Amino acid sequence: MSIVMDADRIGRTLTRIAHEIVERNKGVEHLALVGVRTRGVPIAKRLARALKDITAHDVPTGSLDITLYRDDLMRHAVGPQPVVRRTEVTFSIDDKKILLVDDVLFTGRTTRAALDALIDFGRPRAIQLMVLVDRGHRELPIKADYVGKNIPTALADVVHVRLQETDGHDEVVLETGGAA
Amino acid sequence: MTTQELESGRQVTALRRKDLLGIEDLSPDEIGLILDTAEAMKEIGSRPIKKVPALRGKTVVNLFFEPSTRTRTSFEIAEKRLSADTLNIAIGSSSVVKGETLVDTALTLEAMSPDMIVLRHQSSGACHLLSRICKSAIINAGDGTHEHPTQALLDAFTIRERKKRLAGLKVAIIGDLLHSRVLRSNLHLLTKMGAETWVCAPPTLVPKEMRRFGVVVTNVVEDAVRDADVVMLLRIQLERMEGAYFSSLREYATVFGMTEERLRLAKPDVMIMHPGPMNRGVEISSEVADGPYSVILDQVSNGVAVRMAVLYLLAGGAEHEEAA
């Protein structure tokens, strides 16, 4: 088990990505952030604060629960259903540039579900993807536009992202080979 | 994606059961799970595209042996918003009129392997009977005078939405207590969740079992309404009134009907609820039904969200039914 990102590193990474977002989009006009539950939501909120520090503009920020769009939802004949949490996208996404925010990019299936969910809210001008950690092993043709850190992993490894808002402290931990 | 970290710290994260037959079988945590899930489902109704793919490929049969507009429509909308395939069977157009029994009807349907059956039946216990013989999940949409669990859940959802809690609220339920399955489900739910529940009716309409629920029984409507947070009116079920339970509808309206004047005894932020259909001018005056305290139409819209939650949660099946 090793700490691959500590609190300082996570903070600096989000600041760096905020600058990248501003540079690439030539400002934050038409931009909106949507965090994927659970830990994409606090990351999106922190990014929104960083963007405000840089540009003095408020960027609309929402949260998305993708449970009902999962492709493994009804795959098992019997089994408890995953808990569904609230989706809160209170602004119109039509013609906006949506930046989807998540903690870990792995198989890409969560992102696929998030894209499907987003499309049900309207027709954004573009959708970009930001992840704190890209750990590889994609099963779908999905790529992030902004990556906090690329972490080479084995399939059986587990990446834990812990955040102040959800877990009491900030860190990214790689657990090797454990039974997931 | 982990699902352990719940805001409420609730232990239960799934309904590990095949059927929803009544509130009596549910734990407070399970009720909390359904209500929290319904909150997430309610948001779907406000989207431009009011549909999620969660129950794609699942078949749900709505089997209604009694007339029903709002419950059947509400279930059907809930099923469609979750992308299930739905099939409506109403008594008038089915083989039941040719003399087929409930069990035979159910077995015939079951042979076409639906995933869930939503059942409304005039006999108490009909859902329990089907749950024993069917592999499909059975959802009780009202059985005789026994239970109507989704109504109680949507009532609780509506109360919680306004008052942010159920525990400690004074809830007065006034009307035909004898014939009401809505009442039975609500009493199970409200007592489990810690509400202070009062029931009020003419003595002829108070069933003996009321004492078992640990609720306050009164025949004086003013006592029930005084300082109430919630006043729930039950329909005088004219079609179930075989004997004479009171002298006239007018007498009932005079002594028990909810009027603006009586309502002034309640808390200033009282909520008025009615499961519908209403007899205006009998158990509720039009001024009260359409007045500012009424949440009767909120109940109807919340019904869809609550039924979506139940359908979604039951679609997982009863993996550990025995252990749970």
PDB file of N, CA and C in Angstrom, chain A residues 37-39 67-70 73-74 77-87 119-121, chain B residues 1 5 13-14 16 39-40 43-44 47-49 51-55 58 312-313 315-316 319:
ATOM      1  N   ARG A  37     -20.935  11.489  -8.993  1.00  0.00           N
ATOM      2  CA  ARG A  37     -20.994  11.009  -7.602  1.00  0.00           C
ATOM      3  C   ARG A  37     -20.176   9.746  -7.413  1.00  0.00           C
ATOM      4  N   THR A  38     -19.515   9.527  -6.338  1.00  0.00           N
ATOM      5  CA  THR A  38     -19.521  10.353  -5.150  1.00  0.00           C
ATOM      6  C   THR A  38     -18.404  11.401  -5.200  1.00  0.00           C
ATOM      7  N   ARG A  39     -17.150  10.988  -5.505  1.00  0.00           N
ATOM      8  CA  ARG A  39     -16.033  11.888  -5.250  1.00  0.00           C
ATOM      9  C   ARG A  39     -15.742  12.874  -6.378  1.00  0.00           C
ATOM     10  N   THR A  67     -25.938   5.828 -11.383  1.00  0.00           N
ATOM     11  CA  THR A  67     -26.362   4.466 -11.033  1.00  0.00           C
ATOM     12  C   THR A  67     -27.384   3.887 -12.008  1.00  0.00           C
ATOM     13  N   LEU A  68     -28.397   4.716 -12.352  1.00  0.00           N
ATOM     14  CA  LEU A  68     -29.489   4.184 -13.170  1.00  0.00           C
ATOM     15  C   LEU A  68     -29.069   3.980 -14.627  1.00  0.00           C
ATOM     16  N   TYR A  69     -27.853   4.422 -14.966  1.00  0.00           N
ATOM     17  CA  TYR A  69     -27.343   4.258 -16.333  1.00  0.00           C
ATOM     18  C   TYR A  69     -26.245   3.201 -16.409  1.00  0.00           C
ATOM     19  N   ARG A  70     -25.953   2.555 -15.292  1.00  0.00           N
ATOM     20  CA  ARG A  70     -24.874   1.563 -15.300  1.00  0.00           C
ATOM     21  C   ARG A  70     -25.197   0.397 -16.225  1.00  0.00           C
ATOM     22  N   LEU A  73     -26.243  -2.944 -14.282  1.00  0.00           N
ATOM     23  CA  LEU A  73     -27.309  -2.812 -13.291  1.00  0.00           C
ATOM     24  C   LEU A  73     -28.149  -4.084 -13.173  1.00  0.00           C
ATOM     25  N   MET A  74     -28.591  -4.611 -14.290  1.00  0.00           N
ATOM     26  CA  MET A  74     -29.487  -5.769 -14.235  1.00  0.00           C
ATOM     27  C   MET A  74     -28.797  -7.030 -14.754  1.00  0.00           C
ATOM     28  N   ALA A  77     -28.934 -11.766 -12.050  1.00  0.00           N
ATOM     29  CA  ALA A  77     -30.352 -12.077 -11.935  1.00  0.00           C
ATOM     30  C   ALA A  77     -30.891 -11.630 -10.582  1.00  0.00           C
ATOM     31  N   VAL A  78     -30.150 -11.910  -9.535  1.00  0.00           N
ATOM     32  CA  VAL A  78     -30.558 -11.411  -8.229  1.00  0.00           C
ATOM     33  C   VAL A  78     -29.366 -10.764  -7.559  1.00  0.00           C
ATOM     34  N   GLY A  79     -29.644  -9.770  -6.750  1.00  0.00           N
ATOM     35  CA  GLY A  79     -28.573  -9.078  -6.032  1.00  0.00           C
ATOM     36  C   GLY A  79     -29.092  -7.741  -5.621  1.00  0.00           C
ATOM     37  N   PRO A  80     -28.577  -7.204  -4.529  1.00  0.00           N
ATOM     38  CA  PRO A  80     -29.091  -5.921  -4.071  1.00  0.00           C
ATOM     39  C   PRO A  80     -28.767  -4.816  -5.074  1.00  0.00           C
ATOM     40  N   GLN A  81     -29.664  -3.887  -5.199  1.00  0.00           N
ATOM     41  CA  GLN A  81     -29.478  -2.783  -6.132  1.00  0.00           C
ATOM     42  C   GLN A  81     -28.566  -1.736  -5.522  1.00  0.00           C
ATOM     43  N   PRO A  82     -27.673  -1.155  -6.317  1.00  0.00           N
ATOM     44  CA  PRO A  82     -26.853  -0.069  -5.784  1.00  0.00           C
ATOM     45  C   PRO A  82     -27.719   1.118  -5.373  1.00  0.00           C
ATOM     46  N   VAL A  83     -27.252   1.840  -4.370  1.00  0.00           N
ATOM     47  CA  VAL A  83     -28.000   2.981  -3.857  1.00  0.00           C
ATOM     48  C   VAL A  83     -27.984   4.116  -4.879  1.00  0.00           C
ATOM     49  N   VAL A  84     -29.143   4.711  -5.104  1.00  0.00           N
ATOM     50  CA  VAL A  84     -29.255   5.831  -6.040  1.00  0.00           C
ATOM     51  C   VAL A  84     -29.238   7.130  -5.245  1.00  0.00           C
ATOM     52  N   ARG A  85     -28.384   8.058  -5.640  1.00  0.00           N
ATOM     53  CA  ARG A  85     -28.354   9.355  -4.983  1.00  0.00           C
ATOM     54  C   ARG A  85     -28.852  10.446  -5.935  1.00  0.00           C
ATOM     55  N   ARG A  86     -29.030  11.622  -5.381  1.00  0.00           N
ATOM     56  CA  ARG A  86     -29.611  12.721  -6.161  1.00  0.00           C
ATOM     57  C   ARG A  86     -28.683  13.220  -7.257  1.00  0.00           C
ATOM     58  N   THR A  87     -29.284  13.491  -8.403  1.00  0.00           N
ATOM     59  CA  THR A  87     -28.600  14.215  -9.450  1.00  0.00           C
ATOM     60  C   THR A  87     -29.041  15.659  -9.345  1.00  0.00           C
ATOM     61  N   ILE A 119     -26.614  13.474 -21.723  1.00  0.00           N
ATOM     62  CA  ILE A 119     -27.346  13.727 -22.966  1.00  0.00           C
ATOM     63  C   ILE A 119     -28.852  13.852 -22.693  1.00  0.00           C
ATOM     64  N   ASP A 120     -29.326  13.202 -21.611  1.00  0.00           N
ATOM     65  CA  ASP A 120     -30.744  13.309 -21.258  1.00  0.00           C
ATOM     66  C   ASP A 120     -31.100  14.686 -20.702  1.00  0.00           C
ATOM     67  N   PHE A 121     -30.102  15.504 -20.417  1.00  0.00           N
ATOM     68  CA  PHE A 121     -30.381  16.851 -19.902  1.00  0.00           C
ATOM     69  C   PHE A 121     -30.375  17.901 -21.003  1.00  0.00           C
TER      70      PHE A 121
ATOM     71  N   MET B   1     -17.455   1.953  -8.137  1.00  0.00           N
ATOM     72  CA  MET B   1     -18.299   2.918  -7.392  1.00  0.00           C
ATOM     73  C   MET B   1     -18.742   2.298  -6.068  1.00  0.00           C
ATOM     74  N   GLU B   5     -21.056   4.782   1.717  1.00  0.00           N
ATOM     75  CA  GLU B   5     -21.078   6.018   2.474  1.00  0.00           C
ATOM     76  C   GLU B   5     -22.385   6.769   2.252  1.00  0.00           C
ATOM     77  N   THR B  13     -28.631  -0.797   2.686  1.00  0.00           N
ATOM     78  CA  THR B  13     -28.392  -0.182   1.379  1.00  0.00           C
ATOM     79  C   THR B  13     -29.188  -0.876   0.291  1.00  0.00           C
ATOM     80  N   ALA B  14     -29.990  -1.858   0.660  1.00  0.00           N
ATOM     81  CA  ALA B  14     -30.773  -2.555  -0.363  1.00  0.00           C
ATOM     82  C   ALA B  14     -31.991  -3.194   0.286  1.00  0.00           C
ATOM     83  N   ARG B  16     -33.575  -6.367   0.561  1.00  0.00           N
ATOM     84  CA  ARG B  16     -33.269  -7.764   0.242  1.00  0.00           C
ATOM     85  C   ARG B  16     -34.539  -8.597   0.352  1.00  0.00           C
ATOM     86  N   GLU B  39     -36.308  10.340  -3.422  1.00  0.00           N
ATOM     87  CA  GLU B  39     -35.823  11.712  -3.627  1.00  0.00           C
ATOM     88  C   GLU B  39     -34.991  11.804  -4.902  1.00  0.00           C
ATOM     89  N   ALA B  40     -34.128  10.800  -5.094  1.00  0.00           N
ATOM     90  CA  ALA B  40     -33.322  10.786  -6.322  1.00  0.00           C
ATOM     91  C   ALA B  40     -34.221  10.588  -7.541  1.00  0.00           C
ATOM     92  N   GLU B  43     -36.163  13.764  -9.025  1.00  0.00           N
ATOM     93  CA  GLU B  43     -35.422  14.675  -9.900  1.00  0.00           C
ATOM     94  C   GLU B  43     -35.602  14.290 -11.371  1.00  0.00           C
ATOM     95  N   ILE B  44     -35.733  12.980 -11.631  1.00  0.00           N
ATOM     96  CA  ILE B  44     -35.859  12.524 -13.021  1.00  0.00           C
ATOM     97  C   ILE B  44     -37.101  13.139 -13.677  1.00  0.00           C
ATOM     98  N   ARG B  47     -36.594  16.476 -15.545  1.00  0.00           N
ATOM     99  CA  ARG B  47     -35.664  16.599 -16.675  1.00  0.00           C
ATOM    100  C   ARG B  47     -36.409  16.763 -17.990  1.00  0.00           C
ATOM    101  N   PRO B  48     -35.725  17.278 -19.000  1.00  0.00           N
ATOM    102  CA  PRO B  48     -36.350  17.337 -20.334  1.00  0.00           C
ATOM    103  C   PRO B  48     -36.703  15.924 -20.835  1.00  0.00           C
ATOM    104  N   ILE B  49     -35.831  14.967 -20.597  1.00  0.00           N
ATOM    105  CA  ILE B  49     -36.121  13.580 -20.970  1.00  0.00           C
ATOM    106  C   ILE B  49     -36.346  12.803 -19.685  1.00  0.00           C
ATOM    107  N   LYS B  51     -36.730   9.922 -18.428  1.00  0.00           N
ATOM    108  CA  LYS B  51     -36.616   8.476 -18.575  1.00  0.00           C
ATOM    109  C   LYS B  51     -35.177   8.069 -18.312  1.00  0.00           C
ATOM    110  N   VAL B  52     -35.001   6.995 -17.551  1.00  0.00           N
ATOM    111  CA  VAL B  52     -33.668   6.430 -17.337  1.00  0.00           C
ATOM    112  C   VAL B  52     -33.721   4.956 -17.731  1.00  0.00           C
ATOM    113  N   PRO B  53     -32.570   4.381 -18.115  1.00  0.00           N
ATOM    114  CA  PRO B  53     -32.605   3.021 -18.656  1.00  0.00           C
ATOM    115  C   PRO B  53     -32.568   1.902 -17.608  1.00  0.00           C
ATOM    116  N   ALA B  54     -32.799   2.226 -16.330  1.00  0.00           N
ATOM    117  CA  ALA B  54     -32.534   1.265 -15.252  1.00  0.00           C
ATOM    118  C   ALA B  54     -33.253  -0.080 -15.408  1.00  0.00           C
ATOM    119  N   LEU B  55     -34.522  -0.082 -15.808  1.00  0.00           N
ATOM    120  CA  LEU B  55     -35.262  -1.352 -15.872  1.00  0.00           C
ATOM    121  C   LEU B  55     -35.482  -1.811 -17.319  1.00  0.00           C
ATOM    122  N   LYS B  58     -37.069  -5.267 -18.519  1.00  0.00           N
ATOM    123  CA  LYS B  58     -37.900  -5.869 -17.475  1.00  0.00           C
ATOM    124  C   LYS B  58     -39.373  -5.691 -17.865  1.00  0.00           C
ATOM    125  N   TYR B 312     -37.468   0.021  -8.621  1.00  0.00           N
ATOM    126  CA  TYR B 312     -36.020  -0.086  -8.781  1.00  0.00           C
ATOM    127  C   TYR B 312     -35.413  -0.980  -7.707  1.00  0.00           C
ATOM    128  N   LEU B 313     -35.791  -0.741  -6.456  1.00  0.00           N
ATOM    129  CA  LEU B 313     -35.166  -1.473  -5.350  1.00  0.00           C
ATOM    130  C   LEU B 313     -35.544  -2.952  -5.368  1.00  0.00           C
ATOM    131  N   ALA B 315     -36.226  -4.678  -8.055  1.00  0.00           N
ATOM    132  CA  ALA B 315     -35.718  -5.331  -9.261  1.00  0.00           C
ATOM    133  C   ALA B 315     -34.423  -6.090  -8.980  1.00  0.00           C
ATOM    134  N   GLY B 316     -33.762  -5.778  -7.856  1.00  0.00           N
ATOM    135  CA  GLY B 316     -32.553  -6.510  -7.490  1.00  0.00           C
ATOM    136  C   GLY B 316     -32.832  -7.911  -6.985  1.00  0.00           C
ATOM    137  N   GLU B 319     -31.711 -11.628  -2.770  1.00  0.00           N
ATOM    138  CA  GLU B 319     -30.512 -12.439  -2.674  1.00  0.00           C
ATOM    139  C   GLU B 319     -30.366 -13.110  -1.313  1.00  0.00           C
TER     140      GLU B 319
END
